[in-house]
Short mmCIF file of C-alpha atoms in Angstrom, two decimals:
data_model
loop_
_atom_site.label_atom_id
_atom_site.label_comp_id
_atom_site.label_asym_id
_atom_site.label_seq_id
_atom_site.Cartn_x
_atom_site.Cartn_y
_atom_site.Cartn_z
CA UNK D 138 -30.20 11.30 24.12
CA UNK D 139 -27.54 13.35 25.77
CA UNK D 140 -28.26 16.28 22.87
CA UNK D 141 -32.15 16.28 23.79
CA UNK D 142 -31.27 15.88 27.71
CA UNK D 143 -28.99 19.63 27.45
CA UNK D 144 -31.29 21.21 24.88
CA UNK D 145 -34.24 20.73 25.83
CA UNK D 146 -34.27 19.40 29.04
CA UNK D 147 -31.66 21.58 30.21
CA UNK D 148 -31.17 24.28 28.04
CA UNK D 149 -35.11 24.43 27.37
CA UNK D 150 -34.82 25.07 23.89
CA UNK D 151 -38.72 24.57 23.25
CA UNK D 152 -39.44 27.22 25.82
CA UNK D 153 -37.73 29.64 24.00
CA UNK D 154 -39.75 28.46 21.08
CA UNK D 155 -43.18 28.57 22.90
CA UNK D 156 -42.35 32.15 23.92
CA UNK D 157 -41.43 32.91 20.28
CA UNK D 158 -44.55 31.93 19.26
CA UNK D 159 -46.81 33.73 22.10
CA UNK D 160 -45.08 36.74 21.53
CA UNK D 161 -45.69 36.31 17.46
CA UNK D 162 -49.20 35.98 18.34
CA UNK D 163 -49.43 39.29 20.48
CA UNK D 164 -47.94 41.30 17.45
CA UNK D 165 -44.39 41.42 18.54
CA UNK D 166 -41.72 41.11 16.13
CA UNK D 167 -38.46 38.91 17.74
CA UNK D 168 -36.22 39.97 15.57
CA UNK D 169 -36.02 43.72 16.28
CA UNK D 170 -33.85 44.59 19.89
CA UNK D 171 -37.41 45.17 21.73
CA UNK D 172 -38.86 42.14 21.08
CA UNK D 173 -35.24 40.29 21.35
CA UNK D 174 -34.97 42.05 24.73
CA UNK D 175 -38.55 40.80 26.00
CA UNK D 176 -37.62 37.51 24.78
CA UNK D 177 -34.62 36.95 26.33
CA UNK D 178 -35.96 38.17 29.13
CA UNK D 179 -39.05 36.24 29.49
CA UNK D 180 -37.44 32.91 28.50
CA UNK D 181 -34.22 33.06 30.58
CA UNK D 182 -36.41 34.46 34.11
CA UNK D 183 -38.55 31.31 33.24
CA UNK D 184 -35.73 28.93 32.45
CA UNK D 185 -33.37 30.14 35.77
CA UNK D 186 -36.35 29.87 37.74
CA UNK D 187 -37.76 26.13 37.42
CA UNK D 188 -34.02 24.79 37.09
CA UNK D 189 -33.13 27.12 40.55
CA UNK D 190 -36.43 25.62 42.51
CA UNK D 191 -35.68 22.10 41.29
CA UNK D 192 -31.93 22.47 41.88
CA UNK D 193 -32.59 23.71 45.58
CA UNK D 194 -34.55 21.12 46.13
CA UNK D 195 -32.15 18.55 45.51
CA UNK D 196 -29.22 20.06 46.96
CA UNK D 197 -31.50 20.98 50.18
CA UNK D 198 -32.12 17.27 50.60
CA UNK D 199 -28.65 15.82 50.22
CA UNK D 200 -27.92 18.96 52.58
CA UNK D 201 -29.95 17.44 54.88
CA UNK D 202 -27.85 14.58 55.59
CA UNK D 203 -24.65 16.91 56.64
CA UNK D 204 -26.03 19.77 59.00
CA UNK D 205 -23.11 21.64 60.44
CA UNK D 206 -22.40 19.18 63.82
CA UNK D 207 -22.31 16.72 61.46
CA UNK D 208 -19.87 17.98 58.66
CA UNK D 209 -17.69 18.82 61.40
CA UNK D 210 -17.15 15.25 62.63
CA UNK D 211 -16.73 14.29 59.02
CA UNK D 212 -13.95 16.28 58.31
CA UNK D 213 -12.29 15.96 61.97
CA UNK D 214 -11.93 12.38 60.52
CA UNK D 215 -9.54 13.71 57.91
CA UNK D 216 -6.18 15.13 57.99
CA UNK D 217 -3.83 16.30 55.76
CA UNK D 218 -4.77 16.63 51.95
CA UNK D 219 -7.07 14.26 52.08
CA UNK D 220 -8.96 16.81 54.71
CA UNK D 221 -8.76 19.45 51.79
CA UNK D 222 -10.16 17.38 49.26
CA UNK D 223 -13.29 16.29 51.39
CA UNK D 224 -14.09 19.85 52.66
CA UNK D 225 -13.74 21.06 48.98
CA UNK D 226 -16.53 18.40 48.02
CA UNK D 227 -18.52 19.08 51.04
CA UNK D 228 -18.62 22.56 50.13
CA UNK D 229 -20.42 21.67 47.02
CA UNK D 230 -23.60 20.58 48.83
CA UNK D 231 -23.96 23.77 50.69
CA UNK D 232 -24.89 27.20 50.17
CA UNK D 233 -24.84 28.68 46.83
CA UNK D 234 -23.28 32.35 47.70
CA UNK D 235 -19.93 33.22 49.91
CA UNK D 236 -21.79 35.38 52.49
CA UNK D 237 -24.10 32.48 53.12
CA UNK D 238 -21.06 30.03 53.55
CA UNK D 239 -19.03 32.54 55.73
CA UNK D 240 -20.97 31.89 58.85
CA UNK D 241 -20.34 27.85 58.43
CA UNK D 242 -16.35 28.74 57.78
CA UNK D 243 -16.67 30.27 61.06
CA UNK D 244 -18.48 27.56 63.26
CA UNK D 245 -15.48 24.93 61.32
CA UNK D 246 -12.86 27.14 62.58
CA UNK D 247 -14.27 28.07 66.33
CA UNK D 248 -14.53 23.95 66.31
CA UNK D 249 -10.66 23.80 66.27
CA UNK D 250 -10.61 22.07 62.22
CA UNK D 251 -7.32 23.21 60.46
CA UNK D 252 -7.75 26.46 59.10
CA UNK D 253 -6.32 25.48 55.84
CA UNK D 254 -9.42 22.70 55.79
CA UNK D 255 -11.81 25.57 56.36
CA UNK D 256 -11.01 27.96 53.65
CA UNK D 257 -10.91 25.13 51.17
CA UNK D 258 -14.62 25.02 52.23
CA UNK D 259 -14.77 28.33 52.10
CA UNK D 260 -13.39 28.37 48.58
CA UNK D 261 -15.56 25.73 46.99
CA UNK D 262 -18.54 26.09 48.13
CA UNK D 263 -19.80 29.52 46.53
CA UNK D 264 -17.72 28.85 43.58
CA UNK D 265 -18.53 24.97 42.90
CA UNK D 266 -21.49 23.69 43.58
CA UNK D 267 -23.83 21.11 41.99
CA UNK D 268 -26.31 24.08 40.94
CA UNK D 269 -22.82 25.70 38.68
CA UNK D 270 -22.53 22.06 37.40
CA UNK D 271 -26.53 21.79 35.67
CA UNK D 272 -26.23 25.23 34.71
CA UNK D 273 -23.24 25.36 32.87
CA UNK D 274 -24.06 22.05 31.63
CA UNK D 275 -27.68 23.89 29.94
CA UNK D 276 -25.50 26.76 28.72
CA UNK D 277 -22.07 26.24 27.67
CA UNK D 278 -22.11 22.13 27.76
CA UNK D 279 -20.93 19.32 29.61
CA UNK D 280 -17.14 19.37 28.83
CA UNK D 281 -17.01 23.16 29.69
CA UNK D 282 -18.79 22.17 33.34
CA UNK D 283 -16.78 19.35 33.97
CA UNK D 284 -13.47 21.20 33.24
CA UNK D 285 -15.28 24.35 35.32
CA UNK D 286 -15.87 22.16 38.27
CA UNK D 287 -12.72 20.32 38.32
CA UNK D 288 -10.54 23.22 38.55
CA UNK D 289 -12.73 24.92 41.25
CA UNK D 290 -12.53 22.32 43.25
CA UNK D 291 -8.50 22.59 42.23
CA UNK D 292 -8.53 26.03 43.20
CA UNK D 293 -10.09 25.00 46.71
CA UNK D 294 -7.88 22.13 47.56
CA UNK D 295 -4.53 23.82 46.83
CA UNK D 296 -6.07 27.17 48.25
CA UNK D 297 -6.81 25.52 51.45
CA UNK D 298 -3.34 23.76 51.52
CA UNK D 299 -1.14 26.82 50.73
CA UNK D 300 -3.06 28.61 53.70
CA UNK D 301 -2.51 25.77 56.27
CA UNK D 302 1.18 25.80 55.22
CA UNK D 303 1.59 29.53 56.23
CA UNK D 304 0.47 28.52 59.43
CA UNK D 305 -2.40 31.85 59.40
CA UNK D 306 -3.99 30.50 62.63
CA UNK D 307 -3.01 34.02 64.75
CA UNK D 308 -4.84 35.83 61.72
CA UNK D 309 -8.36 34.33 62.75
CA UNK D 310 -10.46 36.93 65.47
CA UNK D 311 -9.50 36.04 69.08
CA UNK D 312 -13.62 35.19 69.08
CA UNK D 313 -13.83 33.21 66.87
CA UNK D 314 -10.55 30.71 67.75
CA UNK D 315 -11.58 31.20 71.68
CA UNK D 316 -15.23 29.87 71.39
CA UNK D 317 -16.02 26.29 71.84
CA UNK D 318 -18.58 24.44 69.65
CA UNK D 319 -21.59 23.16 71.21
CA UNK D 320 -22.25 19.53 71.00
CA UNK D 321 -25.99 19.60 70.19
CA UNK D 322 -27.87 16.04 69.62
CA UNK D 323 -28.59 15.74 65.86
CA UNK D 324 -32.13 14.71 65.08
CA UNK D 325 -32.48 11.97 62.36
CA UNK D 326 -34.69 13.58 60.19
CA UNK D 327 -37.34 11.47 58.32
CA UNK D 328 -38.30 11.29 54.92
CA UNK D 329 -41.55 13.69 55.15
CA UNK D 330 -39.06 16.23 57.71
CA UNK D 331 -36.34 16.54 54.57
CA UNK D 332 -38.99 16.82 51.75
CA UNK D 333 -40.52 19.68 54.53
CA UNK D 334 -37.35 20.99 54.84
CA UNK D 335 -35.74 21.23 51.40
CA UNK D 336 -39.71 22.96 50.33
CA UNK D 337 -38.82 25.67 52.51
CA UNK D 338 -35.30 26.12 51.30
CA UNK D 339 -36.34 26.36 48.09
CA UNK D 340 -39.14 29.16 48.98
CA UNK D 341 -36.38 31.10 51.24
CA UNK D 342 -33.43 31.10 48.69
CA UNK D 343 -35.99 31.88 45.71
CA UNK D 344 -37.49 34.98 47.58
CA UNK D 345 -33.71 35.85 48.39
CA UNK D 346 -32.09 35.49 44.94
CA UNK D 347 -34.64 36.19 42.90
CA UNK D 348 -33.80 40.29 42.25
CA UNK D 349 -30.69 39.34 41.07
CA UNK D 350 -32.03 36.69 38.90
CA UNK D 351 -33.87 39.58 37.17
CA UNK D 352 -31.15 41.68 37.45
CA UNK D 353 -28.98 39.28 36.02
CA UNK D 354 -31.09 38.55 32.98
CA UNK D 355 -32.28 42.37 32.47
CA UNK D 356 -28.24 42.67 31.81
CA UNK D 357 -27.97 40.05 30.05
CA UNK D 358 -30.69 40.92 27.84
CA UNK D 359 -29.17 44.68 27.14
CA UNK D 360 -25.62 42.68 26.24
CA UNK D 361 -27.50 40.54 23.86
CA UNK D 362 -29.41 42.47 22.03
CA UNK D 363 -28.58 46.20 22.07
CA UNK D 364 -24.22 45.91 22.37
CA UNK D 365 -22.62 45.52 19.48
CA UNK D 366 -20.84 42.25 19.66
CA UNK D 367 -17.47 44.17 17.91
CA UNK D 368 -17.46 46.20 21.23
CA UNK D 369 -17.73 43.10 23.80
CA UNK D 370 -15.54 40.64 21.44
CA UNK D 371 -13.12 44.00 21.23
CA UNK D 372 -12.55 44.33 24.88
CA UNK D 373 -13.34 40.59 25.76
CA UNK D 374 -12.27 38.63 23.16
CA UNK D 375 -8.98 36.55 22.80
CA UNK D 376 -7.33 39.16 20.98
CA UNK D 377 -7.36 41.50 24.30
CA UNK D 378 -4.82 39.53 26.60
CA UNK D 379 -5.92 41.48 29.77
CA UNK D 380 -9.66 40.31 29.43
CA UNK D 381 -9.17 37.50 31.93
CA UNK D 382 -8.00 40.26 34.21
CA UNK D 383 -10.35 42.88 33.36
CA UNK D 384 -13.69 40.66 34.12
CA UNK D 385 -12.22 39.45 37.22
CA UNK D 386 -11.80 43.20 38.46
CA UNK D 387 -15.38 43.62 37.05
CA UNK D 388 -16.65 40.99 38.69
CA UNK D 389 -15.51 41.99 42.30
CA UNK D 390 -17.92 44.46 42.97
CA UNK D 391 -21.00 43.08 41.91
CA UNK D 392 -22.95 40.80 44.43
CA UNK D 393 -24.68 37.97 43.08
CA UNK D 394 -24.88 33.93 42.95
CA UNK D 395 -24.54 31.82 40.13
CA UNK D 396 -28.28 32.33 39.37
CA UNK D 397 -27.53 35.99 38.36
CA UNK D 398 -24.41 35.50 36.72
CA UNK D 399 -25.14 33.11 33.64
CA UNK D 400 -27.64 34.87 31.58
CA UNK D 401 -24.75 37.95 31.60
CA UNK D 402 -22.34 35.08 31.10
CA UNK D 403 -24.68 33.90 28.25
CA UNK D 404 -25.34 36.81 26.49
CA UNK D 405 -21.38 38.39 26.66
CA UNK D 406 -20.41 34.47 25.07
CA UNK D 407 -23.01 35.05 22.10
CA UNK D 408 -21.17 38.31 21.60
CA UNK D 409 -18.15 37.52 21.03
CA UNK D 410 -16.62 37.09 24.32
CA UNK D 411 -13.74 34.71 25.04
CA UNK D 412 -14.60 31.78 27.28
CA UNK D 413 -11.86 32.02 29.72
CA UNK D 414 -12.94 35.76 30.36
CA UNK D 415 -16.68 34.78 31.17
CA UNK D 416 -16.14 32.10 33.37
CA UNK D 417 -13.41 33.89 35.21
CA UNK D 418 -15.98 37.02 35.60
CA UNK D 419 -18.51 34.41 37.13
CA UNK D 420 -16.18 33.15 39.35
CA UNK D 421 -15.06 36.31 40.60
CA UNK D 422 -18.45 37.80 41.27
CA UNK D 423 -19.69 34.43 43.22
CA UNK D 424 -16.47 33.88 45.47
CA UNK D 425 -15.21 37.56 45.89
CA UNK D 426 -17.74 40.03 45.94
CA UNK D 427 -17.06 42.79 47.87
CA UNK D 428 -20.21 42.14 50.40
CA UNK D 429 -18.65 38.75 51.05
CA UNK D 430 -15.16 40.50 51.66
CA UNK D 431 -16.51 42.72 54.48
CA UNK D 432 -18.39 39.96 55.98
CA UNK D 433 -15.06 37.71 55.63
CA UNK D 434 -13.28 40.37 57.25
CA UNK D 435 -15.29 40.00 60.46
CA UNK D 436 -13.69 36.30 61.02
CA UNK D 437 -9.96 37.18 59.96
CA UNK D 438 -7.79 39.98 60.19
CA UNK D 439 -6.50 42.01 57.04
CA UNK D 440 -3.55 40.01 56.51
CA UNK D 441 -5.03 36.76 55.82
CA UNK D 442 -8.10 38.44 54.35
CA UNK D 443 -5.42 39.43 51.49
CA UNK D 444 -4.05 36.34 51.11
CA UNK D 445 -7.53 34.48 50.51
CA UNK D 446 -8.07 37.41 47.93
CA UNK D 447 -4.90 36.94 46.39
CA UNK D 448 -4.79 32.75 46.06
CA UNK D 449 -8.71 33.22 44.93
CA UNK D 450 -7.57 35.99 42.07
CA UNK D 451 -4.77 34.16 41.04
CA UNK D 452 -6.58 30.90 40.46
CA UNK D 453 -9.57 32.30 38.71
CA UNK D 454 -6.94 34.46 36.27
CA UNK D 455 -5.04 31.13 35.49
CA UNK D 456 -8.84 29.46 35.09
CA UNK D 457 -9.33 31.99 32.53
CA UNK D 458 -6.18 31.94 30.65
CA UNK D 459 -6.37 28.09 30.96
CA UNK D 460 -9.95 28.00 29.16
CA UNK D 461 -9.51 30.83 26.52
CA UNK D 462 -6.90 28.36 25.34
CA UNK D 463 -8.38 25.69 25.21
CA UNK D 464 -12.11 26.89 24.26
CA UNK D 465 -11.69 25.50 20.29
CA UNK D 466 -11.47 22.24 21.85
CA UNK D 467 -14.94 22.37 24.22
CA UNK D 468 -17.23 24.28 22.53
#
């Protein structure tokens, strides 16, 4: 049950099979890099896409139980590491890239929350989220998403903790710690308003994230079928020690959600590519892209800017490390 569930319900292995067959049909041959190419391509835009409208659905819904008034008064209720943990979890129900979760961090801190609970939002919620969970789950398994998950959400809580102890609050934009939140009514939403709601969620985030899907699997596609897998396993592999490093450089520049990221996750894994170095390159493109970087630095000044760089580098590096050593055991 759980094999068919990640194959084909997930992983949609009889998809690829259909569009095996379809191609066949129309006289191309699979097995050469053009067809592979158009294969890959056409399966994994098709796959991403139902599993990103059906995730955002979901997530839009159970989103709609915790708009931002209300997430506030949750975590107000919390203090200490106990505050860190629930704003790390929170953050997986929320927006699936950093620059989307940026303007949240901000309306948490100008509400007077710990700044140390805020970044651990800020931390978890581009990098963990319940979309990274199905996804990995459909690609890599449900040990290596589990594992994934957990330490995110590791990375968020003692993140957010290690900020609050430095006591960064002078760091924060004089705007931003001098405004007052707005206590605004919250309407209870019915049944018919969330369904109404999460539709148009998924029809906004699709029409936003949808060039990098295809940019993502266009990539991924080139990786898989025209790079030798001696080259990628040569620079990526386990025998390179700085490949944790190196992808989480590479992955700093780059701009893109989790939606882009796995089909170049997928195809550098087939290749030869070390765990540990692929997951650390997706987290690194998801949580510090450089757009999300200059957007942060509108909210905090350079100092602590560097210092939410620096914990967020560090933990992804020791993610990667931490899974290239262990990767006989979940895959």
């Amino acid at each position: 049950m759980w094999s068919f569930l990640q194959e084909q319900i997930l992983g949609m292995k009889w998809l690829a099979g259909l569009i095996e067959k379809l191609l066949t049909a129309a006289g191309m041959d699979i097995s050469v890099k053009t067809g592979g190419v158009l294969h890959f391509f056409i399966y994994d835009v098709i796959k991403i896409t139902i599993l990103l409208c059906v995730l955002i659905f979901i997530i839009s819904y159970i989103q709609s139980y915790f708009p931002p008034e209300r997430a506030r008064r949750i975590l107000g209720r919390f203090h200490g590491l106990g505050a860190n943990m629930c704003a790390a979890l929170l953050g997986t129900v929320t927006p699936f890239c950093s620059c989307s979760s940026i303007p949240l961090f901000m309306g948490f801190t100008s509400a007077g929350l710990p700044l140390g609970v805020t970044f651990s939002f800020l931390i978890s919620s581009p990098m963990v989220d319940l979309g990274s969970l199905v996804l990995l789950t459909s690609i890599f398994g449900a040990k290596v998403a589990a594992v994934y998950v957990l330490l995110g959400l590791a990375i968020a809580v003692a993140g957010g903790t290690l900020i609050e102890k430095l006591h960064l609050e002078s760091q924060v934009q004089e705007y931003i710690r001098n405004a007052r939140p707005i206590d605004i009514p919250q309407e209870e939403l019915t049944k018919k308003d969330r369904i109404k709601y999460s539709a148009g969620q998924v029809t906004d985030t699709f029409k936003k994230v949808f060039p990098y899907i295809l940019a993502g699997v266009g990539i991924g596609a080139v990786i898989h079928n025209w790079i030798p897998g001696e080259m990628v396993s040569g620079f990526l592999g386990t025998d390179n020690p700085f490949g944790v490093i190196l992808a989480a450089i590479a992955g700093v520049p780059m701009y893109a959600d989790i939606f882009g990221c796995i089909p170049i996750a997928e195809a550098l894994l087939a290749k030869g590519a070390a765990l540990g170095v692929v997951l650390s390159f997706m987290m690194a493109v998801t949580t510090l892209s450089l757009p999300s970087m200059i957007m942060l630095k509108q909210a905090v000044k350079i100092r602590l800017l560097g210092i939410f760089a620096g914990i967020c580098t560090a933990g992804i590096i020791a993610v990667g490390y931490f899974f290239n050593a262990v990767q006989q055991f979940l895959i």
